């Protein structure tokens, strides 16, 4: 199972730079929209939903996009804290 996942991600890590980071930005914006819809349900841990998005970006593309996704919630994240 893990081998199949790694083989599948090897094709996505070969995407152009703009596609990888663009898809990562869309992923984080999607999570941000979901977080805004949840409102006050996650007041104790406002960034909890961003953890799977960062992990997914790092696994699908590369570590650089994971780091990029980790820093993206900082901008809209000020609204949640």
Short mmCIF file of N, CA and C in Angstrom, two decimals:
data_model
loop_
_atom_site.label_atom_id
_atom_site.label_comp_id
_atom_site.label_asym_id
_atom_site.label_seq_id
_atom_site.Cartn_x
_atom_site.Cartn_y
_atom_site.Cartn_z
N UNK A 1 0.82 -1.19 0.00
CA UNK A 1 0.00 0.00 0.00
C UNK A 1 0.87 1.25 0.00
N UNK A 2 1.90 1.28 0.85
CA UNK A 2 2.77 2.44 0.91
C UNK A 2 3.55 2.60 -0.39
N UNK A 3 3.93 1.48 -0.98
CA UNK A 3 4.66 1.54 -2.25
C UNK A 3 3.79 2.16 -3.34
N UNK A 4 2.52 1.81 -3.37
CA UNK A 4 1.61 2.39 -4.37
C UNK A 4 1.45 3.89 -4.15
N UNK A 5 1.39 4.31 -2.90
CA UNK A 5 1.29 5.74 -2.59
C UNK A 5 2.54 6.48 -3.04
N UNK A 6 3.69 5.92 -2.78
CA UNK A 6 4.93 6.56 -3.19
C UNK A 6 5.07 6.62 -4.70
N UNK A 7 4.64 5.59 -5.39
CA UNK A 7 4.68 5.62 -6.85
C UNK A 7 3.73 6.67 -7.41
N UNK A 8 2.59 6.81 -6.78
CA UNK A 8 1.61 7.80 -7.24
C UNK A 8 2.12 9.22 -6.98
N UNK A 9 2.76 9.44 -5.84
CA UNK A 9 3.25 10.78 -5.54
C UNK A 9 4.48 11.15 -6.35
N UNK A 10 5.19 10.17 -6.86
CA UNK A 10 6.36 10.50 -7.67
C UNK A 10 5.95 11.20 -8.96
N UNK A 11 4.75 10.95 -9.44
CA UNK A 11 4.28 11.64 -10.64
C UNK A 11 3.84 13.06 -10.32
N UNK A 12 3.26 13.30 -9.14
CA UNK A 12 2.83 14.65 -8.79
C UNK A 12 4.00 15.54 -8.42
N UNK A 13 5.09 14.96 -7.95
CA UNK A 13 6.25 15.79 -7.60
C UNK A 13 6.98 16.28 -8.84
N UNK A 14 6.64 15.75 -10.00
CA UNK A 14 7.25 16.19 -11.25
C UNK A 14 6.43 17.29 -11.93
N UNK A 15 5.36 17.71 -11.30
CA UNK A 15 4.57 18.81 -11.88
C UNK A 15 5.40 20.09 -11.89
N UNK A 16 5.05 21.02 -12.78
CA UNK A 16 5.80 22.30 -12.80
C UNK A 16 5.66 23.03 -11.46
N UNK A 17 6.62 23.89 -11.22
CA UNK A 17 6.67 24.65 -9.97
C UNK A 17 5.36 25.39 -9.70
N UNK A 18 4.85 26.09 -10.70
CA UNK A 18 3.62 26.87 -10.52
C UNK A 18 2.42 25.98 -10.21
N UNK A 19 2.37 24.81 -10.80
CA UNK A 19 1.25 23.90 -10.55
C UNK A 19 1.29 23.36 -9.12
N UNK A 20 2.48 22.96 -8.66
CA UNK A 20 2.60 22.43 -7.30
C UNK A 20 2.23 23.47 -6.25
N UNK A 21 2.77 24.66 -6.39
CA UNK A 21 2.50 25.70 -5.40
C UNK A 21 1.10 26.29 -5.57
N UNK A 22 0.60 26.31 -6.78
CA UNK A 22 -0.78 26.77 -7.00
C UNK A 22 -1.78 25.81 -6.38
N UNK A 23 -1.58 24.52 -6.57
CA UNK A 23 -2.47 23.53 -5.96
C UNK A 23 -2.36 23.54 -4.44
N UNK A 24 -1.16 23.79 -3.93
CA UNK A 24 -1.00 23.90 -2.48
C UNK A 24 -1.75 25.10 -1.94
N UNK A 25 -1.68 26.21 -2.65
CA UNK A 25 -2.41 27.41 -2.23
C UNK A 25 -3.91 27.15 -2.25
N UNK A 26 -4.41 26.49 -3.28
CA UNK A 26 -5.83 26.17 -3.34
C UNK A 26 -6.25 25.24 -2.20
N UNK A 27 -5.40 24.29 -1.87
CA UNK A 27 -5.69 23.38 -0.77
C UNK A 27 -5.80 24.13 0.55
N UNK A 28 -4.87 25.04 0.80
CA UNK A 28 -4.90 25.81 2.04
C UNK A 28 -6.10 26.76 2.06
N UNK A 29 -6.42 27.36 0.93
CA UNK A 29 -7.60 28.24 0.87
C UNK A 29 -8.89 27.46 1.10
N UNK A 30 -8.95 26.24 0.61
CA UNK A 30 -10.12 25.39 0.84
C UNK A 30 -10.27 25.09 2.33
N UNK A 31 -9.17 24.74 2.97
CA UNK A 31 -9.20 24.47 4.41
C UNK A 31 -9.56 25.74 5.17
N UNK A 32 -9.07 26.87 4.72
CA UNK A 32 -9.39 28.14 5.36
C UNK A 32 -10.89 28.43 5.25
N UNK A 33 -11.48 28.15 4.10
CA UNK A 33 -12.92 28.35 3.93
C UNK A 33 -13.73 27.44 4.84
N UNK A 34 -13.29 26.18 4.95
CA UNK A 34 -13.97 25.25 5.85
C UNK A 34 -13.85 25.73 7.29
N UNK A 35 -12.67 26.22 7.65
CA UNK A 35 -12.45 26.72 9.01
C UNK A 35 -13.35 27.91 9.30
N UNK A 36 -13.53 28.79 8.33
CA UNK A 36 -14.40 29.95 8.51
C UNK A 36 -15.86 29.53 8.64
N UNK A 37 -16.25 28.50 7.91
CA UNK A 37 -17.63 28.01 8.01
C UNK A 37 -17.90 27.38 9.37
N UNK A 38 -16.88 26.78 9.97
CA UNK A 38 -17.07 26.16 11.28
C UNK A 38 -17.23 27.18 12.40
N UNK A 39 -16.76 28.38 12.16
CA UNK A 39 -16.94 29.45 13.14
C UNK A 39 -16.25 29.17 14.46
N UNK A 40 -17.01 29.20 15.52
CA UNK A 40 -16.45 29.07 16.86
C UNK A 40 -16.35 27.64 17.36
N UNK A 41 -16.54 26.67 16.51
CA UNK A 41 -16.48 25.28 16.95
C UNK A 41 -15.07 24.84 17.32
N UNK A 42 -14.06 25.47 16.74
CA UNK A 42 -12.67 25.08 17.00
C UNK A 42 -11.90 26.20 17.68
N UNK A 43 -12.49 26.84 18.65
CA UNK A 43 -11.80 27.97 19.29
C UNK A 43 -10.58 27.52 20.09
N UNK A 44 -10.61 26.33 20.64
CA UNK A 44 -9.47 25.86 21.43
C UNK A 44 -8.25 25.57 20.57
N UNK A 45 -8.45 25.11 19.35
CA UNK A 45 -7.34 24.82 18.45
C UNK A 45 -7.67 25.30 17.04
N UNK A 46 -7.47 26.58 16.77
CA UNK A 46 -7.91 27.16 15.49
C UNK A 46 -7.17 26.63 14.27
N UNK A 47 -5.96 26.11 14.44
CA UNK A 47 -5.19 25.66 13.28
C UNK A 47 -5.22 24.15 13.09
N UNK A 48 -6.09 23.48 13.79
CA UNK A 48 -6.15 22.02 13.75
C UNK A 48 -6.43 21.50 12.34
N UNK A 49 -7.27 22.16 11.59
CA UNK A 49 -7.61 21.69 10.25
C UNK A 49 -6.48 21.89 9.24
N UNK A 50 -5.53 22.75 9.56
CA UNK A 50 -4.45 23.01 8.62
C UNK A 50 -3.38 21.92 8.64
N UNK A 51 -3.30 21.16 9.70
CA UNK A 51 -2.28 20.11 9.82
C UNK A 51 -2.42 19.06 8.71
N UNK A 52 -3.62 18.52 8.45
CA UNK A 52 -3.72 17.55 7.34
C UNK A 52 -3.41 18.17 5.97
N UNK A 53 -3.72 19.45 5.79
CA UNK A 53 -3.42 20.10 4.52
C UNK A 53 -1.92 20.22 4.30
N UNK A 54 -1.20 20.56 5.34
CA UNK A 54 0.26 20.65 5.25
C UNK A 54 0.86 19.27 4.98
N UNK A 55 0.38 18.27 5.69
CA UNK A 55 0.87 16.91 5.49
C UNK A 55 0.58 16.43 4.07
N UNK A 56 -0.62 16.68 3.58
CA UNK A 56 -0.99 16.25 2.24
C UNK A 56 -0.14 16.94 1.18
N UNK A 57 0.10 18.23 1.34
CA UNK A 57 0.93 18.96 0.37
C UNK A 57 2.35 18.42 0.38
N UNK A 58 2.88 18.12 1.55
CA UNK A 58 4.25 17.60 1.63
C UNK A 58 4.35 16.21 1.01
N UNK A 59 3.34 15.37 1.23
CA UNK A 59 3.38 14.01 0.69
C UNK A 59 3.14 14.02 -0.82
N UNK A 60 2.19 14.80 -1.27
CA UNK A 60 1.86 14.79 -2.70
C UNK A 60 2.93 15.44 -3.57
N UNK A 61 3.49 16.53 -3.11
CA UNK A 61 4.40 17.29 -3.97
C UNK A 61 5.85 17.15 -3.51
N UNK A 62 6.23 17.86 -2.47
CA UNK A 62 7.58 17.73 -1.89
C UNK A 62 7.63 18.50 -0.58
N UNK A 63 8.75 18.45 0.07
CA UNK A 63 8.88 19.10 1.37
C UNK A 63 8.76 20.62 1.26
N UNK A 64 9.18 21.17 0.15
CA UNK A 64 9.09 22.61 -0.05
C UNK A 64 7.65 23.10 -0.06
N UNK A 65 6.78 22.36 -0.73
CA UNK A 65 5.37 22.76 -0.72
C UNK A 65 4.74 22.55 0.64
N UNK A 66 5.25 21.58 1.40
CA UNK A 66 4.77 21.40 2.76
C UNK A 66 5.12 22.59 3.63
N UNK A 67 6.36 23.09 3.49
CA UNK A 67 6.77 24.27 4.23
C UNK A 67 5.97 25.50 3.79
N UNK A 68 5.73 25.59 2.50
CA UNK A 68 4.93 26.69 1.97
C UNK A 68 3.52 26.63 2.54
N UNK A 69 2.93 25.45 2.57
CA UNK A 69 1.57 25.29 3.12
C UNK A 69 1.54 25.59 4.61
N UNK A 70 2.64 25.32 5.29
CA UNK A 70 2.69 25.60 6.73
C UNK A 70 2.67 27.10 7.00
N UNK A 71 3.23 27.89 6.10
CA UNK A 71 3.27 29.33 6.29
C UNK A 71 2.07 30.05 5.72
N UNK A 72 1.29 29.43 4.86
CA UNK A 72 0.12 30.07 4.27
C UNK A 72 -0.95 30.44 5.29
N UNK A 73 -1.26 29.61 6.29
CA UNK A 73 -2.32 29.98 7.23
C UNK A 73 -1.98 31.20 8.09
N UNK A 74 -0.75 31.65 8.06
CA UNK A 74 -0.39 32.81 8.86
C UNK A 74 -1.19 34.04 8.45
N UNK A 75 -1.42 34.22 7.17
CA UNK A 75 -2.11 35.41 6.70
C UNK A 75 -3.58 35.39 7.11
N UNK A 76 -4.37 34.38 6.71
CA UNK A 76 -5.76 34.38 7.18
C UNK A 76 -5.87 33.90 8.62
N UNK A 77 -4.83 33.27 9.16
CA UNK A 77 -4.88 32.70 10.49
C UNK A 77 -5.00 33.73 11.60
N UNK A 78 -4.59 34.95 11.32
CA UNK A 78 -4.73 35.99 12.33
C UNK A 78 -6.18 36.20 12.72
N UNK A 79 -7.06 35.89 11.82
CA UNK A 79 -8.48 36.01 12.08
C UNK A 79 -8.97 34.95 13.08
N UNK A 80 -8.28 33.82 13.15
CA UNK A 80 -8.74 32.70 13.98
C UNK A 80 -8.21 32.75 15.41
N UNK A 81 -7.13 33.48 15.62
CA UNK A 81 -6.55 33.46 16.96
C UNK A 81 -7.15 34.49 17.89
#
